[in-house]
Short mmCIF file of N, CA, C and O in Angstrom, two decimals:
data_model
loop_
_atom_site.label_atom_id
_atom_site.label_comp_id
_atom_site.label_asym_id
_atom_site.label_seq_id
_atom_site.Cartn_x
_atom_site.Cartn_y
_atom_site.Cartn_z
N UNK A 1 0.84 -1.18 0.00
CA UNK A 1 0.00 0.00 0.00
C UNK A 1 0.89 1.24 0.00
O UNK A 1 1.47 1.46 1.06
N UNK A 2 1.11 2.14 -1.05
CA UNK A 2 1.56 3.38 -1.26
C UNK A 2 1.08 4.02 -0.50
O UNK A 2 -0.09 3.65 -0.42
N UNK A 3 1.32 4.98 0.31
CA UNK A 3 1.19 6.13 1.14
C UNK A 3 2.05 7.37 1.13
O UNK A 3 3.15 7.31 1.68
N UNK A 4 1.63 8.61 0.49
CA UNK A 4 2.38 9.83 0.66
C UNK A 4 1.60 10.61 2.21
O UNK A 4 0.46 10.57 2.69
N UNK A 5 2.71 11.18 2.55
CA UNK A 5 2.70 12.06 3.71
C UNK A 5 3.16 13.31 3.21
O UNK A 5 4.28 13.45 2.71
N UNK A 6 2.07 14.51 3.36
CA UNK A 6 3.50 15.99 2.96
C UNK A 6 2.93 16.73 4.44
O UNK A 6 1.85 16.54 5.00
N UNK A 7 4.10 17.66 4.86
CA UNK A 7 4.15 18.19 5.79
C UNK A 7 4.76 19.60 5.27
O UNK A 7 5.11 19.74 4.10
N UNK A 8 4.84 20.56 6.18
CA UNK A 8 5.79 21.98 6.26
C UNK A 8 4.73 22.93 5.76
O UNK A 8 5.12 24.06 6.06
N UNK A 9 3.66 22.97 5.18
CA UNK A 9 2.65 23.97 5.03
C UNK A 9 2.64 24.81 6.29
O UNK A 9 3.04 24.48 7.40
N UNK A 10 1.97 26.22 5.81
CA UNK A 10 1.71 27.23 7.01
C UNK A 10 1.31 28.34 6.61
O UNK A 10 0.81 28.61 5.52
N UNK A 11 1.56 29.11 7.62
CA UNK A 11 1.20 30.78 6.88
C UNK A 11 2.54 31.24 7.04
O UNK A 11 3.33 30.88 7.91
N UNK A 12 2.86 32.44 5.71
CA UNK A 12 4.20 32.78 5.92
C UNK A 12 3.56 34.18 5.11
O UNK A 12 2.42 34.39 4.69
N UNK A 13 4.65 34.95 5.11
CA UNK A 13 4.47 36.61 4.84
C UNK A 13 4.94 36.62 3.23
O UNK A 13 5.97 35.98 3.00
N UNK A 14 4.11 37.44 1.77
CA UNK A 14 5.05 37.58 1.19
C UNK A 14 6.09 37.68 1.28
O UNK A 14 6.45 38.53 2.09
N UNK A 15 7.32 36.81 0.44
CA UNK A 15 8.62 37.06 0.40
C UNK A 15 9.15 35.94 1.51
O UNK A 15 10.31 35.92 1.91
N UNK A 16 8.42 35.28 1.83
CA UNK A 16 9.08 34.46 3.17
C UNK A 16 9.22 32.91 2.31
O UNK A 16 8.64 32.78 1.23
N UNK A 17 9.92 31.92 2.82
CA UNK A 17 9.88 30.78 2.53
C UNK A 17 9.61 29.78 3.22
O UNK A 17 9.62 29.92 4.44
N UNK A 18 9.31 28.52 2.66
CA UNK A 18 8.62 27.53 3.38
C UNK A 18 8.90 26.20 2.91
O UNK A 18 8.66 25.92 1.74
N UNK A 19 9.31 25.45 3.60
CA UNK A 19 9.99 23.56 3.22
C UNK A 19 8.75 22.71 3.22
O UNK A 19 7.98 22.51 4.15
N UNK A 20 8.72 22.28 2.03
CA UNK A 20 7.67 21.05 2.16
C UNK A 20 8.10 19.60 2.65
O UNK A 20 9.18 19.64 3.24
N UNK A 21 7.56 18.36 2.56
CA UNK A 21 7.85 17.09 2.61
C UNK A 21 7.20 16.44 2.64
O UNK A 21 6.24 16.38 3.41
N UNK A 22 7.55 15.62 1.72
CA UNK A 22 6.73 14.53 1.08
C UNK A 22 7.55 12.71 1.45
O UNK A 22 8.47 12.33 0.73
N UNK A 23 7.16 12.04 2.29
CA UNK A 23 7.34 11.24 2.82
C UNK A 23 6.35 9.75 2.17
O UNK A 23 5.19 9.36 2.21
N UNK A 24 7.47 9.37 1.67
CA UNK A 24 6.98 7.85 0.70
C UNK A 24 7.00 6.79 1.38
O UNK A 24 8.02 6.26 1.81
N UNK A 25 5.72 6.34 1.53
CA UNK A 25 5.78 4.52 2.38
C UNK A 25 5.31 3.31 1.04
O UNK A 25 5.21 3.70 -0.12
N UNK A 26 5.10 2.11 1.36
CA UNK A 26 4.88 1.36 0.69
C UNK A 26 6.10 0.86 -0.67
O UNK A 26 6.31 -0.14 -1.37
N UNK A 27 6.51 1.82 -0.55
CA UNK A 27 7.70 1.68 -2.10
C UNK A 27 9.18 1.30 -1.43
O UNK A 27 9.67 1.69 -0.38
N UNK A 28 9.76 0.27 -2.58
CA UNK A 28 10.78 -0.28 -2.41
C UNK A 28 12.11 0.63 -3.20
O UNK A 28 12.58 0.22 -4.25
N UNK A 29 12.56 1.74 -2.61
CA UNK A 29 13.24 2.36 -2.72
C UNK A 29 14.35 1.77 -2.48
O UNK A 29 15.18 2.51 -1.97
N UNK A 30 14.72 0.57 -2.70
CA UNK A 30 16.45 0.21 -2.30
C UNK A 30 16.13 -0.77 -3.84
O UNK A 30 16.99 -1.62 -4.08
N UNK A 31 15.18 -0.67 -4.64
CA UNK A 31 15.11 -1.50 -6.11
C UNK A 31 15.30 -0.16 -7.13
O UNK A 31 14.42 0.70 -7.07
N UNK A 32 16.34 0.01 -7.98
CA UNK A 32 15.93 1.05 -8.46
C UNK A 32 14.70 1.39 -9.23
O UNK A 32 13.93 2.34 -9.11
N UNK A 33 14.70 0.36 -10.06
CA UNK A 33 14.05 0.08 -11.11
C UNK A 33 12.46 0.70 -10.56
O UNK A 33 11.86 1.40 -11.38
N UNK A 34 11.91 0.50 -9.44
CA UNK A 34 10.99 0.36 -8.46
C UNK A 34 10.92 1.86 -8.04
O UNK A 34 9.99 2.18 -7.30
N UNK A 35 12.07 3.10 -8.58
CA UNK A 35 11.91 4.30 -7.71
C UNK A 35 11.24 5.14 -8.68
O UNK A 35 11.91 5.23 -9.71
N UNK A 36 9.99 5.86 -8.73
CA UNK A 36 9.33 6.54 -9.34
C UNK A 36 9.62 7.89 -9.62
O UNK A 36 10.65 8.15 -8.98
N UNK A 37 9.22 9.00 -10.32
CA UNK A 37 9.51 10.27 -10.36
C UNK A 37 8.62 10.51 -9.21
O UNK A 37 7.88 9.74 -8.60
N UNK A 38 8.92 11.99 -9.04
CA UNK A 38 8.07 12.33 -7.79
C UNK A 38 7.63 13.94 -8.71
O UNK A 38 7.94 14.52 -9.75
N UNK A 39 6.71 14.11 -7.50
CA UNK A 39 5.84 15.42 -8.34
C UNK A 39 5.46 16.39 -7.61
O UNK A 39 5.14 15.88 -6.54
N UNK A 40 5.28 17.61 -7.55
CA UNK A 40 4.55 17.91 -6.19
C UNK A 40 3.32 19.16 -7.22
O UNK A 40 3.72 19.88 -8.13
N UNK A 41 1.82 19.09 -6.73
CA UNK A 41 0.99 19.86 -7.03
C UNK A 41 0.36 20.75 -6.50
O UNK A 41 0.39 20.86 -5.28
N UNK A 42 -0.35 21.62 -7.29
CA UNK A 42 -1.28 22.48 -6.31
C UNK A 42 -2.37 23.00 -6.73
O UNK A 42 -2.51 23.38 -7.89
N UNK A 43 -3.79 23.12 -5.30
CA UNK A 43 -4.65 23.38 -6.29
C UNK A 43 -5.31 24.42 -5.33
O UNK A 43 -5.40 24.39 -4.10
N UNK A 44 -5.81 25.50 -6.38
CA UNK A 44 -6.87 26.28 -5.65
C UNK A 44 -8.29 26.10 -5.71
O UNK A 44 -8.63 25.27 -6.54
N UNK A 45 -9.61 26.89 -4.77
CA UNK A 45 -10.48 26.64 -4.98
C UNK A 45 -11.16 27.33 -6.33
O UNK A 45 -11.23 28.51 -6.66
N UNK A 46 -11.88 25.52 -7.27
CA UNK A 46 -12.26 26.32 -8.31
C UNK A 46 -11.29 26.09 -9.76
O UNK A 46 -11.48 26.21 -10.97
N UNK A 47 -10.69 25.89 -9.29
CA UNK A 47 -9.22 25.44 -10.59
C UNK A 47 -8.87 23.84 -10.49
O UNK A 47 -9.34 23.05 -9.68
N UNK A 48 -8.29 23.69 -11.13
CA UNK A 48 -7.34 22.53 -11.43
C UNK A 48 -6.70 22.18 -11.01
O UNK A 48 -6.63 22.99 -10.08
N UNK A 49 -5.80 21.34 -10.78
CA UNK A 49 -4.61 20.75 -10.08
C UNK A 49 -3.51 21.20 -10.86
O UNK A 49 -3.48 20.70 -11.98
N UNK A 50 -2.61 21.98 -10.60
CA UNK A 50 -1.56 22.21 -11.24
C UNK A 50 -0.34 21.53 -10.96
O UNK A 50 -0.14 21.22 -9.78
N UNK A 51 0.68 21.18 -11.97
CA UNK A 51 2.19 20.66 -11.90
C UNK A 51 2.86 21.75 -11.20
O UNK A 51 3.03 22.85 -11.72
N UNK A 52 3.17 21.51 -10.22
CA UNK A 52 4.56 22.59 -9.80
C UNK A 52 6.13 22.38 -10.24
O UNK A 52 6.94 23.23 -10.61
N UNK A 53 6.29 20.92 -10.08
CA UNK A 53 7.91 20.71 -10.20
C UNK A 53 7.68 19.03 -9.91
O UNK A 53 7.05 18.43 -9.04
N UNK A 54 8.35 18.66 -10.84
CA UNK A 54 9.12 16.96 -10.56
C UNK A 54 10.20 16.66 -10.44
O UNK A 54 10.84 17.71 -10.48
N UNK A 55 10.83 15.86 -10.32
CA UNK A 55 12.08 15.23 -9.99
C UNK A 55 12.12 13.50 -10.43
O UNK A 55 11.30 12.63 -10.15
N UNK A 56 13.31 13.42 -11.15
CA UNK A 56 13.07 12.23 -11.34
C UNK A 56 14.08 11.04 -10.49
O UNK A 56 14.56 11.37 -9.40
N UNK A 57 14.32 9.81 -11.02
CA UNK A 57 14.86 9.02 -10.28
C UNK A 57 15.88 9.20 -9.88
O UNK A 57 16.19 9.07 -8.70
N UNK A 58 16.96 9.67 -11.16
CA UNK A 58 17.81 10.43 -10.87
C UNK A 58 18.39 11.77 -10.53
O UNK A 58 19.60 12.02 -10.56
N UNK A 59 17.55 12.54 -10.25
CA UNK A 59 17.45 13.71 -9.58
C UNK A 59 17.11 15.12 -10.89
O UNK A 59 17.20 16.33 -10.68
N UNK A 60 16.88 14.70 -11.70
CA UNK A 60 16.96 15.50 -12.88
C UNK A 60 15.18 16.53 -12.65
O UNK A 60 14.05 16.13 -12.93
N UNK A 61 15.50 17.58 -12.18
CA UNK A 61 14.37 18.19 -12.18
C UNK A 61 13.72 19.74 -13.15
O UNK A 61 14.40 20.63 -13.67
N UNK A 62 12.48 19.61 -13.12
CA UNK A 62 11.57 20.31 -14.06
C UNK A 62 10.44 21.16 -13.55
O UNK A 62 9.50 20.54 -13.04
N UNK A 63 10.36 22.45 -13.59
CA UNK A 63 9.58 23.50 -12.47
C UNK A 63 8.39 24.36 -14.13
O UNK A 63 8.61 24.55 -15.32
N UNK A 64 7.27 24.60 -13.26
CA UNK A 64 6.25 25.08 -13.94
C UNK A 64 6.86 26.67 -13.72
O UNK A 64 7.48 27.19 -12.80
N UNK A 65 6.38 27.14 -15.01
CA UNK A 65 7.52 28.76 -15.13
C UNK A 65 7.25 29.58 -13.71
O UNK A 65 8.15 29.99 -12.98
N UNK A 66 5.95 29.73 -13.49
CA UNK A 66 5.68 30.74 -12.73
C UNK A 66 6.62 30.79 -10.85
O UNK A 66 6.76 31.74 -10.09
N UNK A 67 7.04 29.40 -10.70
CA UNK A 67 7.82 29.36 -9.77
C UNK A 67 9.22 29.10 -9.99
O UNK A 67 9.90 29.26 -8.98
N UNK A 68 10.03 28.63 -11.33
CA UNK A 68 11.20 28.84 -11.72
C UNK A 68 11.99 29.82 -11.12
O UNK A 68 11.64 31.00 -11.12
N UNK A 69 13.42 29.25 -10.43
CA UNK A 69 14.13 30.55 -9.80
C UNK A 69 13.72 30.36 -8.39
O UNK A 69 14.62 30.60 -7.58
N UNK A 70 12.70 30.04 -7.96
CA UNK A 70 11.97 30.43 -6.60
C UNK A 70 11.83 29.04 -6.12
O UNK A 70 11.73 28.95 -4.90
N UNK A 71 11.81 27.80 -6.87
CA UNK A 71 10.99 26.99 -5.75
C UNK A 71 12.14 25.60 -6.62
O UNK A 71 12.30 25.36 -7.82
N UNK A 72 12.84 24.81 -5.12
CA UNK A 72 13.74 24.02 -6.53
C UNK A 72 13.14 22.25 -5.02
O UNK A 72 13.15 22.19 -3.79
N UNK A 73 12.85 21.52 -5.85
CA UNK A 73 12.81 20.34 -5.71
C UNK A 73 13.58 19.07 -5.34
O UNK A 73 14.03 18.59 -6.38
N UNK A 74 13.89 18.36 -4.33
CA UNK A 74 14.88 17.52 -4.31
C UNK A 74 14.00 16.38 -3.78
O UNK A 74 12.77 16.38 -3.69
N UNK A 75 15.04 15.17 -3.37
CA UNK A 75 14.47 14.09 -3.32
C UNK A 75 15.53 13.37 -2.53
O UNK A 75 16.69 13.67 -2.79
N UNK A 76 15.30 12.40 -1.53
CA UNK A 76 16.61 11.74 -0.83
C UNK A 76 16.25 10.31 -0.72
O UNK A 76 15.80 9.85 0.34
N UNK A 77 16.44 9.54 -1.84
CA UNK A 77 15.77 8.22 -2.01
C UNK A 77 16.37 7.34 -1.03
O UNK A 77 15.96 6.17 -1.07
N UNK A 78 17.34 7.67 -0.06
CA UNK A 78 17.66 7.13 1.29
C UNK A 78 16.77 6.91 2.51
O UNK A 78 16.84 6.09 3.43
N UNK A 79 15.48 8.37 2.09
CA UNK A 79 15.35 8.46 3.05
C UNK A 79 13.36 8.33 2.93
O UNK A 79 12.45 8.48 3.74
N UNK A 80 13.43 7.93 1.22
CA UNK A 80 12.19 7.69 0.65
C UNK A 80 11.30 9.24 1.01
O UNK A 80 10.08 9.18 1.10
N UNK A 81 11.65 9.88 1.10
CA UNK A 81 11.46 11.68 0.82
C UNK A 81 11.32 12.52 0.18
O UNK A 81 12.22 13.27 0.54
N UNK A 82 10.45 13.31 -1.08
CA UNK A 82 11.01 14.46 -1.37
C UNK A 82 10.29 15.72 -0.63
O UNK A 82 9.37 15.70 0.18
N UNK A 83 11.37 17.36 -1.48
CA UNK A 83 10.92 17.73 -0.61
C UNK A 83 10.68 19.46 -1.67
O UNK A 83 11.51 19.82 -2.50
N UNK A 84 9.68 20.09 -1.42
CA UNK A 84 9.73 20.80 -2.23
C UNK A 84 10.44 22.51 -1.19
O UNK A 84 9.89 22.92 -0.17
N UNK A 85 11.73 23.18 -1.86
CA UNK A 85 11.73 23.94 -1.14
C UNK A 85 11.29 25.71 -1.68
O UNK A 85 11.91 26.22 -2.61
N UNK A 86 10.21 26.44 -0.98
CA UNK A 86 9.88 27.55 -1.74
C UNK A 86 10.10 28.51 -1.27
O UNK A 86 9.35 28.96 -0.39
N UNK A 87 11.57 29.38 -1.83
CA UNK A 87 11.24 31.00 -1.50
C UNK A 87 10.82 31.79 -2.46
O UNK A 87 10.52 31.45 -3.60
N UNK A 88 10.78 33.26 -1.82
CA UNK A 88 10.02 34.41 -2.24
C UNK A 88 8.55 33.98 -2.35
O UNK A 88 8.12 33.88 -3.50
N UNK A 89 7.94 33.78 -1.62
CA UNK A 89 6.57 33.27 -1.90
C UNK A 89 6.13 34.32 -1.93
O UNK A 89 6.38 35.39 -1.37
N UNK A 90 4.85 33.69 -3.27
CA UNK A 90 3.61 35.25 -3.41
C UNK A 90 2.49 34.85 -2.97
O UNK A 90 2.25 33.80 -2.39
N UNK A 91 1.58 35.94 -3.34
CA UNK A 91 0.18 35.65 -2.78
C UNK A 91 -0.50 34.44 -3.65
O UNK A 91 -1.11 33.42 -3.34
N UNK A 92 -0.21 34.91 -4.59
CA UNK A 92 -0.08 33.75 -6.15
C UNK A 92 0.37 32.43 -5.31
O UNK A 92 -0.47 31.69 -5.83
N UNK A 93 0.72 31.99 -4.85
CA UNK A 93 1.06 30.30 -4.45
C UNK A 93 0.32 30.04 -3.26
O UNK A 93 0.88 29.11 -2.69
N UNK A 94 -0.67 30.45 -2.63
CA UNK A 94 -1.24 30.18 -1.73
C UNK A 94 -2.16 28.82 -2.50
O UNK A 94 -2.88 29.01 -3.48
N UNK A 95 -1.99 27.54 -1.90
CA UNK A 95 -2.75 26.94 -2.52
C UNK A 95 -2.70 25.78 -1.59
O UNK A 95 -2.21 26.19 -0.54
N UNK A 96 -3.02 24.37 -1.51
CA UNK A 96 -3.43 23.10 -1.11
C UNK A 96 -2.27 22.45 -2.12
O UNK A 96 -2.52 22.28 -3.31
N UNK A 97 -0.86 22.08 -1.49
CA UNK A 97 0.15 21.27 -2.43
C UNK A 97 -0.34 19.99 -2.26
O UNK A 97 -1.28 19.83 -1.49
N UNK A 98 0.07 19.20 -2.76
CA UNK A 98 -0.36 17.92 -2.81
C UNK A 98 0.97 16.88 -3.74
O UNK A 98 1.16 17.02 -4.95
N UNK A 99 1.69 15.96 -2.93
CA UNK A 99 2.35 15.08 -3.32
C UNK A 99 2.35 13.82 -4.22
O UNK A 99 1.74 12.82 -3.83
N UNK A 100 3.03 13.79 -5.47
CA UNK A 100 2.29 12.65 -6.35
C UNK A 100 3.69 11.42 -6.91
O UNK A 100 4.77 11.75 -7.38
N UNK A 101 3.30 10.31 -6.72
CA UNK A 101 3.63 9.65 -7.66
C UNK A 101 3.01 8.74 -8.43
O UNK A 101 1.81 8.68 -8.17
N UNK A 102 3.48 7.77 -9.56
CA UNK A 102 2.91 7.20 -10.22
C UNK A 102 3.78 6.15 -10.67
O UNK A 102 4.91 6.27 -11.14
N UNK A 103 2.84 4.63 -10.39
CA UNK A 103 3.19 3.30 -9.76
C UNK A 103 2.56 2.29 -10.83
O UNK A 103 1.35 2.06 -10.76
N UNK A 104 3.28 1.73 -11.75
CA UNK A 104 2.42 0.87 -13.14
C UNK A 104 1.22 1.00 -12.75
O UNK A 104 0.42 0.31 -12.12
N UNK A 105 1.27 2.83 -13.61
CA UNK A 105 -0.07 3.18 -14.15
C UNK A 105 -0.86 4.09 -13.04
O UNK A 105 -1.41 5.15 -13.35
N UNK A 106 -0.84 3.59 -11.79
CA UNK A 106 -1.40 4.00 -10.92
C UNK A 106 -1.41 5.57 -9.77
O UNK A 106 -0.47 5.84 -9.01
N UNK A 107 -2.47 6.28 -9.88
CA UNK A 107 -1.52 7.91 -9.37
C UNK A 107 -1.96 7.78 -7.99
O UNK A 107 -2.98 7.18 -7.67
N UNK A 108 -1.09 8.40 -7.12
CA UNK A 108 -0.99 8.44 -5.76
C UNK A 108 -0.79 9.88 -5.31
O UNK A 108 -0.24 10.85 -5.83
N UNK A 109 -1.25 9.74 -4.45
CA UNK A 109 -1.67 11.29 -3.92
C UNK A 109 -2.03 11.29 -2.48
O UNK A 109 -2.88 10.56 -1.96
N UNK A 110 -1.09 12.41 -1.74
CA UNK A 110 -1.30 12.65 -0.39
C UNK A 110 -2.41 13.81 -0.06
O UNK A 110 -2.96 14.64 -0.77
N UNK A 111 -2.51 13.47 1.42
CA UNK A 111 -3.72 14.05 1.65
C UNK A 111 -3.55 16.09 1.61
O UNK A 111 -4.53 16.74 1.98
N UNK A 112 -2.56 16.65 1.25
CA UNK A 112 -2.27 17.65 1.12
C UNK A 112 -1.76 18.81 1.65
O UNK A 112 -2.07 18.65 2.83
N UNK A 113 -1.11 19.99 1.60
CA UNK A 113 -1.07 20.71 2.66
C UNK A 113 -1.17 21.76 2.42
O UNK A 113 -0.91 22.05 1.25
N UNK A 114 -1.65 23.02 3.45
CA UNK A 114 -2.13 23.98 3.23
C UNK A 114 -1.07 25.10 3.27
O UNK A 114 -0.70 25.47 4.39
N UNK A 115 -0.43 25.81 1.92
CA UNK A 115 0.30 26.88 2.04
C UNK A 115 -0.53 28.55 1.75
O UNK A 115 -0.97 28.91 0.66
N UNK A 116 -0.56 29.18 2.76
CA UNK A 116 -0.96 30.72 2.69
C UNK A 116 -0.15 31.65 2.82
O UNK A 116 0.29 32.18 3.85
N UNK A 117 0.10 31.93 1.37
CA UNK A 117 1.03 33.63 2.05
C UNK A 117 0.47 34.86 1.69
O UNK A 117 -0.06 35.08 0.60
N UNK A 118 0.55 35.48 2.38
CA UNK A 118 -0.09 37.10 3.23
C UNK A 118 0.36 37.89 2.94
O UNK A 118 1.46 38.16 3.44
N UNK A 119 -0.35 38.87 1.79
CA UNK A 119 0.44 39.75 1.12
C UNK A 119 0.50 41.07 2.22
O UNK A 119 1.15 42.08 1.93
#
C-alpha cells in the first residue's frame, strides 16, 4: 500500500519561505528500477490541479515557469522523501500542495497541505 505524507505547510508573509515534505511509504526504494519520479501539485479553490515541479529518479528536475528561480525540488531516495523547497513566496502560491507519484499506471496522492502567504 503506497502512502504519501507531505508536511511543512503554514502561513508565511510575502517574500518568506517555506519547506515542504513529502514522505513515501509502501515503495521499495532500495530497487531502483521500483523508484518513481516524484511530483509535487497544487490546487486552488475552483481550478485545477496544477504541476509545480518533478524530480526524477535520478534527480533530474523540471519546475512550472511561474515558480522557476523560486521553488527548486529535491528528493533523498535514502530516506524515501522528497521535498519541495519555496522561497520568495507570493500571494499567487497560496494553494493546497499535494504530493504525487505514479506506480504501473497508478496515481498516488497525499492528503495535502495547506500553504498561505499574506500579502
Amino acid at each position: 500500500q503506497v502512502q504519501l505524507v507531505e508536511s511543512g505547510g503554514g502561513l508565511v508573509q510575502s517574500g518568506g519561505s517555506l519547506r515542504l515534505s513529502c514522505a513515501a511509504s509502501g515503495i521499495d526504494f532500495s530497487i531502483r528500477t521500483s523508484i518513481p519520479a516524484m511530483r509535487w501539485y497544487r490546487q486552488t479553490p475552483g481550478k485545477q490541479r496544477e504541476l509545480v515541479a518533478s524530480i526524477t529518479t535520478d534527480g533530474t528536475a523540471d519546475y512550472e515557469d511561474s515558480v522557476k528561480g523560486r521553488f527548486t525540488i529535491s528528493r533523498d531516495n535514502a530516506e524515501n522523501t522528497a521535498y519541495l523547497q519555496m522561497n520568495s513566496l507570493k500571494s499567487e502560491d497560496t494553494a493546497v500542495y499535494y504530493c504525487n507519484v505514479v506506480l504501473r499506471g497508478i496515481w498516488y496522492w497525499g492528503q495535502g497541505t495547506q500553504v498561505t502567504v499574506s500579502s
